[in-house]
CSV table of C-alpha atoms in Angstrom, one decimal:
chain,number,residue,atom,x,y,z
A,20,MET,CA,0.0,0.0,0.0
A,21,THR,CA,1.0,3.6,-0.4
A,22,TYR,CA,1.9,5.7,2.7
A,23,TYR,CA,0.7,9.1,1.7
A,24,LYS,CA,1.2,10.9,5.0
A,25,GLU,CA,4.8,9.6,5.4
A,26,ILE,CA,5.6,10.7,1.8
A,27,LEU,CA,4.4,14.2,2.5
A,28,ARG,CA,6.2,14.3,5.9
A,29,LEU,CA,9.6,13.2,4.4
A,30,SER,CA,9.2,15.6,1.4
A,31,ALA,CA,8.6,18.5,3.8
A,32,GLN,CA,12.0,17.7,5.4
A,33,GLY,CA,13.7,18.1,2.1
A,34,ILE,CA,14.3,14.3,1.5
A,35,SER,CA,14.7,13.5,-2.2
A,36,VAL,CA,12.2,11.4,-4.2
A,37,ARG,CA,14.7,8.6,-4.5
A,38,ASN,CA,15.5,8.4,-0.8
A,39,ILE,CA,11.8,8.5,0.1
A,40,ALA,CA,11.1,5.6,-2.3
A,41,LEU,CA,14.0,3.6,-0.7
A,42,SER,CA,12.9,4.3,2.8
A,43,LEU,CA,9.2,3.4,2.3
A,44,SER,CA,9.8,0.5,-0.2
A,45,GLN,CA,7.8,2.4,-2.9
A,46,SER,CA,8.6,3.0,-6.5
A,47,ARG,CA,10.0,6.4,-7.4
A,48,ASN,CA,7.2,6.9,-9.9
A,49,THR,CA,4.6,6.4,-7.1
A,50,VAL,CA,6.3,8.9,-4.8
A,51,ALA,CA,6.6,11.5,-7.6
A,52,LYS,CA,3.0,11.0,-8.6
A,53,VAL,CA,1.8,11.5,-5.0
A,54,LEU,CA,3.9,14.7,-4.6
A,55,LYS,CA,2.7,16.1,-7.9
A,56,ALA,CA,-0.9,15.4,-6.9
A,57,ALA,CA,-0.3,17.1,-3.5
A,58,ALA,CA,1.1,20.2,-5.2
A,59,LYS,CA,-1.8,20.3,-7.6
A,60,GLN,CA,-4.3,20.0,-4.6
A,61,ASP,CA,-2.2,22.5,-2.6
A,62,LEU,CA,-1.9,19.9,0.1
A,63,ARG,CA,1.0,20.3,2.5
A,64,TRP,CA,2.4,18.6,5.6
A,65,PRO,CA,1.3,18.5,8.4
A,66,THR,CA,-2.2,17.1,7.6
A,67,SER,CA,-5.1,16.9,10.0
A,68,ASP,CA,-5.0,14.0,12.4
A,69,SER,CA,-8.6,13.2,11.5
A,70,ILE,CA,-7.7,12.5,7.9
A,71,SER,CA,-7.0,8.8,7.3
A,72,GLU,CA,-4.8,7.3,4.5
A,73,ALA,CA,-8.0,6.4,2.6
A,74,ASP,CA,-9.3,10.0,2.9
A,75,LEU,CA,-6.0,11.4,1.8
A,76,GLU,CA,-6.0,9.1,-1.3
A,77,LYS,CA,-9.4,10.4,-2.3
A,78,LEU,CA,-8.2,14.0,-1.9
A,79,LEU,CA,-5.1,13.4,-4.0
A,80,PHE,CA,-6.7,11.2,-6.6
A,81,PRO,CA,-10.5,12.0,-6.8
A,82,VAL,CA,-10.7,10.4,-10.3
A,83,ALA,CA,-8.3,7.9,-11.7
A,84,ASP,CA,-5.7,9.8,-13.8
A,85,ASP,CA,-5.1,8.8,-17.4
A,86,VAL,CA,-2.0,6.9,-18.1
A,87,GLN,CA,0.9,9.4,-18.2
A,88,ALA,CA,2.6,9.8,-21.5
A,89,GLN,CA,6.2,8.4,-21.5
A,90,ARG,CA,8.6,11.0,-22.8
A,91,MET,CA,12.0,9.8,-21.6
A,92,PRO,CA,13.1,6.1,-21.9
A,93,ASP,CA,13.4,4.2,-18.6
A,94,PHE,CA,17.1,3.7,-18.8
A,95,GLU,CA,17.3,1.7,-15.5
A,96,TRP,CA,15.0,-0.9,-17.0
A,97,ILE,CA,16.9,-0.8,-20.3
A,98,HIS,CA,20.2,-1.3,-18.6
A,99,ALA,CA,18.9,-4.3,-16.8
A,100,GLU,CA,17.3,-5.8,-19.9
A,101,LEU,CA,20.5,-5.5,-21.9
A,102,ALA,CA,22.1,-8.0,-19.5
A,103,LYS,CA,19.7,-10.7,-20.8
A,104,SER,CA,20.7,-13.0,-23.6
A,105,GLY,CA,19.7,-11.8,-27.1
A,106,VAL,CA,18.5,-8.4,-26.0
A,107,THR,CA,19.8,-5.4,-28.1
A,108,LEU,CA,19.4,-1.7,-28.0
A,109,MET,CA,17.5,-1.9,-31.3
A,110,LEU,CA,15.0,-4.3,-29.9
A,111,LEU,CA,14.5,-2.2,-26.8
A,112,TRP,CA,14.1,0.9,-29.0
A,113,TYR,CA,11.3,-0.8,-31.0
A,114,GLU,CA,9.5,-1.7,-27.7
A,115,TYR,CA,10.0,1.9,-26.5
A,116,CYS,CA,8.4,3.3,-29.7
A,117,GLU,CA,5.4,1.0,-29.3
A,118,VAL,CA,4.8,2.3,-25.8
A,119,CYS,CA,5.1,5.9,-27.0
A,120,ARG,CA,2.7,5.5,-29.8
A,121,SER,CA,0.1,3.8,-27.6
A,122,ASN,CA,0.4,6.9,-25.4
A,123,GLN,CA,0.3,9.3,-28.4
A,124,VAL,CA,3.8,10.6,-27.8
A,125,ILE,CA,6.5,11.0,-30.4
A,126,PRO,CA,9.4,8.8,-29.6
A,127,TYR,CA,13.1,9.7,-29.9
A,128,GLN,CA,15.0,8.6,-33.0
A,129,TYR,CA,17.2,5.6,-32.6
A,130,ASN,CA,20.5,7.6,-32.8
A,131,HIS,CA,19.4,10.0,-30.1
A,132,PHE,CA,18.0,7.1,-28.1
A,133,CYS,CA,21.5,5.4,-28.1
A,134,ARG,CA,23.3,8.7,-27.2
A,135,LEU,CA,21.0,9.2,-24.2
A,136,TYR,CA,21.6,5.6,-23.0
A,137,LYS,CA,25.4,5.9,-23.4
A,138,LYS,CA,25.3,9.1,-21.4
A,139,TYR,CA,23.3,7.4,-18.7
A,140,ALA,CA,25.7,4.4,-18.6
A,141,HIS,CA,28.7,6.7,-18.4
A,142,GLN,CA,27.2,8.6,-15.5
A,143,THR,CA,26.2,5.6,-13.5
A,144,LYS,CA,29.6,4.0,-13.8
A,145,ALA,CA,31.5,7.1,-12.8
A,146,THR,CA,32.8,7.3,-9.3
A,147,MET,CA,32.5,10.7,-7.6
A,148,ARG,CA,33.5,12.0,-4.2
A,149,ILE,CA,30.5,12.6,-2.0
A,150,GLN,CA,30.4,15.9,-0.3
A,151,HIS,CA,28.6,15.3,3.0
A,152,LYS,CA,26.2,17.9,4.5
A,153,PRO,CA,26.3,18.6,8.2
A,154,GLY,CA,23.6,16.8,10.2
A,155,GLU,CA,22.4,14.9,7.2
A,156,LYS,CA,23.5,11.3,7.7
A,157,LEU,CA,24.4,9.0,10.6
A,158,GLU,CA,26.1,5.7,9.5
A,159,VAL,CA,25.6,2.8,11.9
A,160,ASP,CA,27.0,-0.7,12.0
A,161,TRP,CA,28.3,-3.5,14.2
A,162,ALA,CA,32.0,-3.6,14.5
A,163,GLY,CA,33.9,-6.6,13.1
A,164,GLN,CA,36.0,-6.9,16.3
A,165,ALA,CA,34.2,-8.0,19.5
A,166,ALA,CA,34.8,-6.7,23.0
A,167,CYS,CA,35.6,-9.2,25.8
A,168,LEU,CA,34.3,-9.6,29.4
A,169,THR,CA,35.9,-11.9,31.9
A,170,ASN,CA,33.7,-14.5,33.5
A,171,SER,CA,34.1,-14.1,37.3
A,172,LEU,CA,33.4,-17.8,37.9
A,173,ASP,CA,36.0,-19.5,35.7
A,174,GLY,CA,38.0,-16.6,34.2
A,175,SER,CA,36.8,-17.4,30.6
A,176,LEU,CA,36.3,-14.6,28.1
A,177,ILE,CA,32.8,-13.6,26.9
A,178,LYS,CA,32.7,-11.9,23.5
A,179,LEU,CA,30.2,-9.1,23.0
A,180,PRO,CA,29.2,-7.1,19.9
A,181,VAL,CA,30.2,-3.5,19.6
A,182,PHE,CA,27.9,-0.8,18.1
A,183,VAL,CA,29.5,2.0,16.1
A,184,ALA,CA,27.9,5.2,14.8
A,185,VAL,CA,29.6,8.0,12.9
A,186,LEU,CA,28.5,11.4,11.5
A,187,PRO,CA,30.3,11.5,8.1
A,188,TYR,CA,30.6,15.3,8.0
A,189,SER,CA,32.5,15.8,11.3
A,190,GLY,CA,33.6,12.2,11.9
A,191,TYR,CA,32.1,12.4,15.4
A,192,ALA,CA,31.7,8.8,16.6
A,193,TYR,CA,29.8,6.8,19.2
A,194,VAL,CA,30.7,3.4,20.5
A,195,GLU,CA,28.9,1.1,22.9
A,196,VAL,CA,29.1,-2.6,23.8
A,197,MET,CA,25.7,-4.4,23.7
A,198,PRO,CA,24.8,-7.9,25.2
A,199,ASN,CA,23.8,-9.2,21.8
A,200,MET,CA,22.8,-8.3,18.2
A,201,LYS,CA,19.1,-8.7,18.7
A,202,MET,CA,16.5,-6.1,17.8
A,203,GLN,CA,16.2,-4.8,21.4
A,204,SER,CA,19.9,-4.2,21.6
A,205,TRP,CA,20.0,-2.6,18.1
A,206,ILE,CA,17.2,-0.1,18.9
A,207,GLN,CA,18.6,0.7,22.4
A,208,ALA,CA,22.0,1.4,21.0
A,209,HIS,CA,20.4,4.0,18.6
A,210,ILE,CA,18.5,5.6,21.4
A,211,ASN,CA,21.7,5.9,23.5
A,212,CYS,CA,23.6,7.3,20.5
A,213,PHE,CA,20.9,10.0,19.9
A,214,ASP,CA,21.1,11.0,23.6
A,215,PHE,CA,24.9,11.1,23.4
A,216,MET,CA,24.9,13.4,20.3
A,217,GLY,CA,22.0,15.5,21.6
A,218,GLY,CA,20.0,15.2,18.3
A,219,VAL,CA,19.2,13.0,15.3
A,220,ALA,CA,20.5,13.0,11.8
A,221,LYS,CA,18.0,13.2,9.0
A,222,ILE,CA,19.1,9.9,7.5
A,223,LEU,CA,20.3,6.6,9.1
A,224,VAL,CA,22.6,4.5,6.9
A,225,PRO,CA,22.9,0.9,8.2
A,226,ASP,CA,24.3,-2.1,6.5
A,227,ASN,CA,21.8,-4.8,5.2
A,228,LEU,CA,22.0,-6.6,8.5
A,229,LYS,CA,19.1,-8.9,9.5
A,230,THR,CA,18.4,-6.8,12.6
A,231,GLY,CA,17.4,-3.7,10.6
A,232,VAL,CA,16.4,-5.1,7.2
A,233,ASP,CA,13.8,-7.8,6.7
A,234,ARG,CA,14.4,-8.6,3.0
A,235,VAL,CA,16.7,-7.4,0.3
A,236,TYR,CA,15.7,-7.3,-3.3
A,237,ARG,CA,17.8,-6.4,-6.3
A,238,ASN,CA,16.8,-2.7,-6.3
A,239,GLU,CA,15.3,-2.1,-2.8
A,240,SER,CA,15.3,-3.2,0.8
A,241,VAL,CA,12.4,-3.8,3.1
A,242,ILE,CA,13.1,-2.2,6.5
A,243,ASN,CA,12.2,-4.0,9.7
A,244,LYS,CA,8.9,-2.6,11.0
A,245,THR,CA,10.2,-1.9,14.5
A,246,TYR,CA,13.3,-0.2,13.2
A,247,ASN,CA,11.2,1.9,10.8
A,248,GLU,CA,8.8,2.8,13.6
A,249,MET,CA,11.8,4.0,15.7
A,250,ALA,CA,13.1,6.1,12.9
A,251,SER,CA,9.7,7.7,12.3
A,252,TYR,CA,9.3,8.5,16.0
A,253,TYR,CA,12.6,10.5,15.9
A,254,GLY,CA,11.7,12.1,12.5
A,255,THR,CA,14.4,10.4,10.5
A,256,ILE,CA,14.5,7.8,7.8
A,257,VAL,CA,16.4,4.6,7.1
A,258,LEU,CA,18.3,4.2,3.9
A,259,PRO,CA,20.4,1.0,3.9
A,260,ALA,CA,23.6,0.8,2.0
A,261,ARG,CA,23.5,-1.1,-1.2
A,262,ILE,CA,24.7,-4.7,-1.3
A,263,ARG,CA,28.5,-5.0,-2.0
A,264,HIS,CA,28.8,-1.1,-2.0
A,265,PRO,CA,30.9,-0.3,1.1
A,266,LYS,CA,31.5,3.2,-0.2
A,267,ASP,CA,27.9,4.0,0.7
A,268,LYS,CA,28.9,4.0,4.4
A,269,ALA,CA,32.7,4.6,4.0
A,270,SER,CA,32.8,6.7,7.2
A,271,VAL,CA,31.7,4.1,9.6
A,272,GLU,CA,33.7,1.4,7.8
A,273,GLY,CA,36.9,3.5,8.2
A,274,THR,CA,36.0,4.4,11.8
A,275,VAL,CA,35.5,0.8,12.8
A,276,GLY,CA,39.2,0.1,11.9
A,277,ILE,CA,40.4,3.2,13.8
A,278,ILE,CA,38.2,2.3,16.9
A,279,SER,CA,39.5,-1.2,16.9
A,280,THR,CA,43.0,0.3,17.4
A,281,SER,CA,42.3,3.4,19.4
A,282,ILE,CA,39.7,2.0,21.8
A,283,LEU,CA,39.4,-1.8,21.9
A,284,ALA,CA,43.0,-2.7,21.4
A,285,ALA,CA,44.0,0.0,24.0
A,286,LEU,CA,41.8,-1.9,26.6
A,287,ARG,CA,43.1,-5.3,25.8
A,288,ASN,CA,45.2,-5.7,29.0
A,289,ARG,CA,42.4,-4.7,31.3
A,290,GLN,CA,39.8,-7.0,32.8
A,291,PHE,CA,36.1,-6.1,33.0
A,292,PHE,CA,33.5,-8.2,34.8
A,293,SER,CA,30.3,-6.2,33.7
A,294,ILE,CA,29.1,-4.4,30.6
A,295,GLN,CA,28.7,-1.2,32.6
A,296,ASP,CA,32.3,-1.1,33.6
A,297,LEU,CA,33.4,-1.9,30.1
A,298,ASN,CA,31.2,0.8,28.6
A,299,SER,CA,32.5,3.4,31.1
A,300,ALA,CA,36.1,2.6,30.0
A,301,ILE,CA,35.1,2.8,26.3
A,302,ARG,CA,33.4,6.2,26.9
A,303,GLU,CA,36.7,7.6,28.3
A,304,LYS,CA,38.6,6.4,25.3
A,305,LEU,CA,35.9,7.6,23.0
A,306,ALA,CA,36.1,11.1,24.4
A,307,GLU,CA,39.9,11.1,23.7
A,308,PHE,CA,39.3,9.8,20.2
A,309,ASN,CA,36.8,12.5,19.3
A,310,ALA,CA,39.0,15.2,20.8
A,311,ASN,CA,42.2,14.1,19.0
A,312,PRO,CA,43.2,16.8,16.5
A,313,PHE,CA,43.0,16.1,12.7
A,314,GLN,CA,46.4,15.3,11.1
A,315,VAL,CA,45.8,17.5,8.0
A,316,LYS,CA,43.1,20.1,8.7
A,317,GLU,CA,42.5,22.2,11.8
A,318,GLY,CA,40.3,21.2,14.7
A,319,SER,CA,39.0,17.8,15.8
A,320,ARG,CA,35.9,15.7,15.4
A,321,GLN,CA,34.5,17.1,18.5
A,322,SER,CA,35.2,20.8,17.6
A,323,VAL,CA,33.7,20.4,14.2
A,324,PHE,CA,30.6,18.6,15.6
A,325,LEU,CA,30.0,21.3,18.3
A,326,SER,CA,30.6,24.3,16.1
A,327,GLU,CA,29.1,23.2,12.7
A,328,GLU,CA,26.9,20.1,13.0
A,329,GLN,CA,25.2,19.7,16.4
A,330,GLU,CA,22.8,22.6,16.0
A,331,LEU,CA,21.6,21.2,12.6
A,332,LEU,CA,20.6,17.8,14.0
A,333,LEU,CA,16.9,17.2,14.5
A,334,PRO,CA,15.8,17.8,18.1
A,335,LEU,CA,15.1,14.9,20.4
A,336,PRO,CA,11.5,14.2,21.5
A,337,ILE,CA,10.5,14.7,25.2
A,338,GLU,CA,10.5,11.0,25.9
A,339,ALA,CA,12.7,8.3,24.4
A,340,PHE,CA,11.3,5.7,22.0
A,341,GLU,CA,9.7,2.7,23.7
A,342,LEU,CA,10.7,-0.5,22.1
A,343,SER,CA,7.8,-2.6,20.7
A,344,THR,CA,7.2,-5.7,18.7
A,345,TRP,CA,4.8,-6.3,15.8
A,346,VAL,CA,2.8,-9.4,15.2
A,347,THR,CA,0.0,-10.3,12.8
A,348,ALA,CA,-3.2,-12.0,13.8
A,349,THR,CA,-6.7,-12.8,12.5
A,350,VAL,CA,-9.7,-11.5,14.5
A,351,ALA,CA,-11.7,-14.4,15.9
A,352,TYR,CA,-15.5,-14.8,15.8
A,353,ASN,CA,-15.6,-13.6,19.4
A,354,TYR,CA,-14.0,-10.3,18.1
A,355,HIS,CA,-10.8,-10.9,20.1
A,356,VAL,CA,-7.2,-11.3,19.0
A,357,ARG,CA,-4.6,-13.4,20.8
A,358,VAL,CA,-1.3,-11.9,22.0
A,359,ASP,CA,1.0,-13.9,24.3
A,360,LYS,CA,-1.9,-16.3,25.2
A,361,ARG,CA,-4.1,-13.4,26.3
A,362,TYR,CA,-7.0,-11.9,24.5
A,363,TYR,CA,-7.9,-8.3,23.5
A,364,SER,CA,-11.1,-7.1,21.8
A,365,VAL,CA,-11.5,-5.2,18.6
A,366,PRO,CA,-14.7,-3.8,17.0
A,367,TYR,CA,-16.9,-6.7,15.9
A,368,GLU,CA,-17.0,-5.3,12.3
A,369,TYR,CA,-13.4,-6.6,11.8
A,370,ILE,CA,-14.2,-10.3,12.5
A,371,HIS,CA,-12.1,-12.6,10.3
A,372,GLN,CA,-9.8,-9.7,9.2
A,373,LYS,CA,-6.1,-9.8,9.4
A,374,VAL,CA,-4.7,-7.0,11.7
A,375,ASP,CA,-1.3,-5.8,12.8
A,376,ILE,CA,-0.6,-5.7,16.5
A,377,ARG,CA,2.0,-3.4,18.2
A,378,VAL,CA,3.0,-4.8,21.6
A,379,SER,CA,5.0,-2.6,24.0
A,380,SER,CA,5.8,-3.0,27.7
A,381,ARG,CA,2.5,-1.3,28.7
A,382,ILE,CA,0.2,-1.0,25.7
A,383,VAL,CA,-1.3,-3.3,23.0
A,384,GLU,CA,-2.4,-1.4,19.9
A,385,ILE,CA,-4.3,-3.1,17.0
A,386,PHE,CA,-4.1,-1.7,13.5
A,387,PHE,CA,-6.1,-2.4,10.3
A,388,GLN,CA,-4.6,-1.1,7.1
A,389,SER,CA,-2.4,1.3,9.1
A,390,GLU,CA,-5.3,2.7,11.0
A,391,ARG,CA,-5.5,2.1,14.8
A,392,ILE,CA,-8.8,0.4,15.6
A,393,ALA,CA,-8.2,-0.6,19.3
A,394,SER,CA,-5.9,0.0,22.2
A,395,HIS,CA,-5.6,-1.8,25.5
A,396,ARG,CA,-3.5,-1.9,28.6
A,397,LYS,CA,-1.3,-4.9,28.4
A,398,LEU,CA,-2.5,-7.8,30.6
A,399,GLU,CA,-0.1,-9.3,33.1
A,400,GLY,CA,-0.3,-12.5,35.2
A,401,LYS,CA,-2.6,-15.4,34.4
A,402,GLN,CA,-2.7,-16.6,30.8
A,403,GLY,CA,-6.0,-17.0,29.0
A,404,SER,CA,-7.4,-13.8,30.5
A,405,TYR,CA,-9.6,-11.4,28.4
A,406,GLN,CA,-9.7,-7.6,28.1
A,407,THR,CA,-12.9,-6.5,26.4
A,408,ASN,CA,-14.2,-3.0,25.6
A,409,TYR,CA,-18.0,-3.3,25.6
A,410,LYS,CA,-18.1,-0.7,22.8
A,411,HIS,CA,-16.6,-3.3,20.6
A,412,MET,CA,-19.6,-5.7,21.1
A,413,PRO,CA,-22.7,-6.0,18.9
A,414,LYS,CA,-25.8,-4.4,20.4
A,415,ALA,CA,-27.2,-7.7,21.6
A,416,HIS,CA,-24.0,-8.4,23.5
A,417,GLN,CA,-23.8,-4.9,24.9
A,418,GLU,CA,-27.2,-5.5,26.5
A,419,TYR,CA,-25.9,-8.7,28.1
A,420,HIS,CA,-22.8,-6.9,29.3
A,421,ASN,CA,-24.9,-4.3,31.2
A,422,TRP,CA,-26.4,-6.9,33.5
A,423,ASP,CA,-25.0,-7.6,36.9
A,424,ALA,CA,-26.1,-9.6,40.0
A,425,ASP,CA,-28.1,-6.8,41.6
A,426,LYS,CA,-30.0,-6.3,38.3
A,427,PHE,CA,-30.9,-10.0,38.1
A,428,VAL,CA,-32.1,-10.1,41.7
A,429,GLU,CA,-34.2,-7.0,41.1
A,430,TRP,CA,-35.7,-8.5,38.1
A,431,GLY,CA,-36.5,-11.7,40.1
A,432,GLN,CA,-38.2,-9.7,42.8
A,433,GLY,CA,-40.5,-8.1,40.2
A,434,ILE,CA,-41.8,-11.6,39.3
A,435,GLY,CA,-42.2,-13.1,42.7
A,436,PRO,CA,-40.4,-14.4,45.8
A,437,ASN,CA,-39.8,-17.9,44.4
A,438,THR,CA,-38.2,-16.5,41.3
A,439,GLU,CA,-36.0,-14.3,43.4
A,440,LYS,CA,-34.9,-17.3,45.5
A,441,VAL,CA,-34.0,-19.2,42.3
A,442,ILE,CA,-31.9,-16.3,41.0
A,443,LYS,CA,-30.0,-15.9,44.2
A,444,SER,CA,-29.3,-19.7,44.4
A,445,ILE,CA,-28.0,-19.6,40.8
A,446,LEU,CA,-25.7,-16.6,41.6
A,447,ALA,CA,-24.4,-18.3,44.7
A,448,SER,CA,-23.7,-21.7,42.9
A,449,HIS,CA,-20.7,-20.3,41.0
A,450,SER,CA,-17.3,-19.3,42.4
A,451,VAL,CA,-17.1,-16.5,39.8
A,452,GLU,CA,-20.3,-14.5,39.7
A,453,GLN,CA,-20.1,-13.7,36.0
A,454,GLN,CA,-20.3,-17.4,35.2
A,455,SER,CA,-23.9,-17.5,36.4
A,456,TYR,CA,-25.1,-14.6,34.2
A,457,ARG,CA,-25.8,-16.9,31.2
A,458,THR,CA,-28.1,-19.1,33.3
A,459,CYS,CA,-29.9,-16.1,34.7
A,460,MET,CA,-30.4,-14.8,31.1
A,461,ALA,CA,-31.9,-18.2,30.2
A,462,ILE,CA,-34.5,-17.9,33.0
A,463,LEU,CA,-35.2,-14.4,31.7
A,464,ASN,CA,-35.9,-15.9,28.3
A,465,ILE,CA,-38.3,-18.4,29.9
A,466,GLU,CA,-40.3,-15.5,31.4
A,467,LYS,CA,-40.6,-13.9,27.9
A,468,LYS,CA,-42.0,-17.2,26.5
A,469,HIS,CA,-44.3,-18.4,29.3
A,470,GLY,CA,-45.1,-15.3,31.3
A,471,SER,CA,-44.4,-14.2,34.9
A,472,GLU,CA,-47.2,-16.3,36.6
A,473,LEU,CA,-46.2,-19.6,35.1
A,474,LEU,CA,-42.5,-18.9,35.8
A,475,GLU,CA,-43.2,-18.1,39.4
A,476,ASP,CA,-45.3,-21.2,39.8
A,477,ALA,CA,-42.6,-23.4,38.2
A,478,CYS,CA,-39.9,-21.9,40.5
A,479,GLN,CA,-42.1,-22.7,43.6
A,480,LYS,CA,-42.4,-26.3,42.6
A,481,ALA,CA,-38.7,-26.5,41.7
A,482,LEU,CA,-37.7,-25.3,45.1
A,483,ILE,CA,-39.7,-28.2,46.7
A,484,TYR,CA,-37.5,-30.7,44.8
A,485,THR,CA,-34.1,-29.0,45.4
A,486,PRO,CA,-32.7,-25.8,47.0
A,487,TYR,CA,-30.6,-25.2,43.9
A,488,PRO,CA,-32.9,-25.7,40.9
A,489,SER,CA,-31.5,-25.6,37.4
A,490,VAL,CA,-33.0,-24.2,34.2
A,491,ARG,CA,-33.6,-27.7,33.0
A,492,ILE,CA,-35.8,-28.5,36.0
A,493,ILE,CA,-37.8,-25.4,35.5
A,494,LYS,CA,-38.3,-26.1,31.8
A,495,THR,CA,-39.4,-29.7,32.6
A,496,ILE,CA,-42.0,-28.5,35.1
A,497,LEU,CA,-43.4,-26.0,32.6
A,498,ALA,CA,-43.5,-28.7,29.9
A,499,SER,CA,-45.4,-31.1,32.2
A,500,ASN,CA,-47.9,-28.4,33.1
A,501,GLU,CA,-48.5,-27.8,29.4
A,502,THR,CA,-49.1,-31.5,28.9
A,503,ARG,CA,-51.5,-31.7,31.8
A,504,VAL,CA,-53.5,-28.7,30.7
A,505,SER,CA,-53.7,-30.1,27.2
A,506,ASN,CA,-55.0,-33.5,28.4
A,507,THR,CA,-57.6,-31.8,30.7
A,508,GLN,CA,-58.9,-29.7,27.8
A,509,SER,CA,-59.3,-32.8,25.6
A,510,LYS,CA,-61.3,-34.6,28.3
A,511,GLU,CA,-63.6,-31.6,28.8
A,512,SER,CA,-64.3,-31.5,25.1
A,513,ILE,CA,-65.5,-35.1,25.1
A,514,VAL,CA,-67.8,-34.8,28.2
A,515,SER,CA,-69.4,-31.6,27.0
A,516,SER,CA,-70.3,-33.1,23.6
A,517,GLU,CA,-74.0,-33.5,23.0
A,518,TYR,CA,-73.6,-36.9,21.5
A,519,ALA,CA,-70.8,-38.3,23.7
A,520,ILE,CA,-71.4,-41.6,25.6
A,521,THR,CA,-69.7,-41.4,29.0
A,522,ARG,CA,-69.3,-44.2,31.5
A,523,ASP,CA,-68.0,-43.9,35.1
A,524,THR,CA,-65.5,-46.3,36.8
A,525,GLY,CA,-68.4,-48.2,38.6
A,526,TYR,CA,-69.7,-49.4,35.2
A,527,TYR,CA,-66.3,-51.0,34.3
A,528,GLY,CA,-66.0,-52.4,37.8
A,529,ARG,CA,-69.4,-54.0,37.7
A,530,GLU,CA,-68.6,-55.5,34.3
A,531,ARG,CA,-65.6,-57.2,35.7
A,532,ASN,CA,-67.5,-58.4,38.8
A,533,GLU,CA,-70.2,-60.1,36.7
C-alpha cells in the first residue's frame, strides 16, 4: 500500500524522491506521482489527524488519472534488460516506440536514443567524491571486532558485539558494547547514541543486516517494521547501504578500523566483569578519540561537531522511544485477538480480518490497514485472560454486558419471591459471579416465553425438589404443566359433547364383577 502521510512528511523535510522511495519501499514513480498530486491540490504537511490514509487518497486522486505519456526512456530498466541474452538496443528501442505510440507521444529517434543511453551508462559507472552535509547522515553498524568480558566464575572470556555510529561530516563517533545483536539491543544502541549526540541526523545508513532489514531485493530493501517505527518516531528515515557497496557507508567502515586500534586494542590488557564497567572505560577512550586533532586540517571531530553540526541535528523528543514488537493475527469470531496467550477485543466489524498488533511493555495497539482500531492496557499475570471493551460488542452483546447480580435479583423480585430465590441460588452456585449470568439470562428468556405467573409457579415447585434448581428442572416443570393442561382440555371437550357416551368407573368395575 502507499503511505501518503509519510511521503508528505519526508518531502517536507527536504528528502529526495529517490530516498523517500527507498525508505518506504515504494517506487519512485509512485512517490513522484503523490507529490505532484499534493502540489496540484495545494496539500502540505502536516495534515489533519482526522484525515486517514484512505481519505488522503481520495483528496489526492479523486478520479483515476489517465496513463501518463512516456517521454523519456526508462534507462534503469533498459540497462537491466541489456544484461539478458539476445536483447539489443535496437529491440528495446522498438519496444520503446510502441509504448510511446500507444500513449500518443512522439518517440526519440534511434540515434538519439542510443546517445542518451550511453550518457546514462557513463554517469552511473563514474565514481564521484560525495560531499557530506552537516547533520544529514548517521552511519551505523556492528564492529567486526568484538569486546571481551571476563567471567568471574571461571575466568573465561565472553565476546560481546560493539555498536559503532559516525556522522560523516564531522567524523564524530559513538561506540557502545551491547549484550547481543538482537533487535532490542540494536534499537537501544540507537537511542543511547541519539542522547549522546543531543540530536538525530535526517538519514540513518545501516548495512543490510538482519536486525534492521527484513528482506533485500535487487533494487530495494524492506526495512524492519520496529526499526522503521523508531526512525519515524525520531523524525528520521532509514536508507540501507547497497549490497556490496561499502562506499555507501565509508565513514563508519573507516572508523571501525580506527576504533579497533584506538579503543578496543587499548583496553586489551584490562579485565572487565560487567558491561557497565566496560562501557565506562570505552566512553573515556571515545572522548579522547573525538577530541584528538586532525592530522591534515585544523580542529578535531568534537570541535567540528559542536561548532558546525550539532545545531543542525533534529531535536530529540521529550520522551525516548519505547521498544515494541509487531505481530499479525486474525480477528476471531468472538471479536478478540490473541497476544502472548491473552485476548484483546476489537470492534466486531473486523471479525475474520487480518490485523497488525503493536505490543509494547505497557500497551497493546491493534491496526487495520495502518489505522488504529483498538488500544488496550497490556494484561499481566494469568494466561488466557480477556480484556474487552464493551463498545466493541454488537448491540445484543452490549445489553448482556450491562447486566449484573443486583439487576438480576431486582428482576426476580418483580416476578415473585420464588423466582428471586432461584436467581439468588444460581448466583451463589458459581465461584465466579459472571459465570452464572448466562443461566440467569436463560431464565429471563423463559419469562418472555411463558409469562411471569407460570415462571413463578414453576420456581415454587422446583424449590420443593431442590434448593438449587436448574434451568432444565424449571423447563421440565413448565413442559409437564402444558401436557397436563392439554389433556384436561381434551377430556372436557369429550364430556361436553352433546352426542358423547360417558361411563364412570363403577360401570367398568361392575362389568368385571359379573
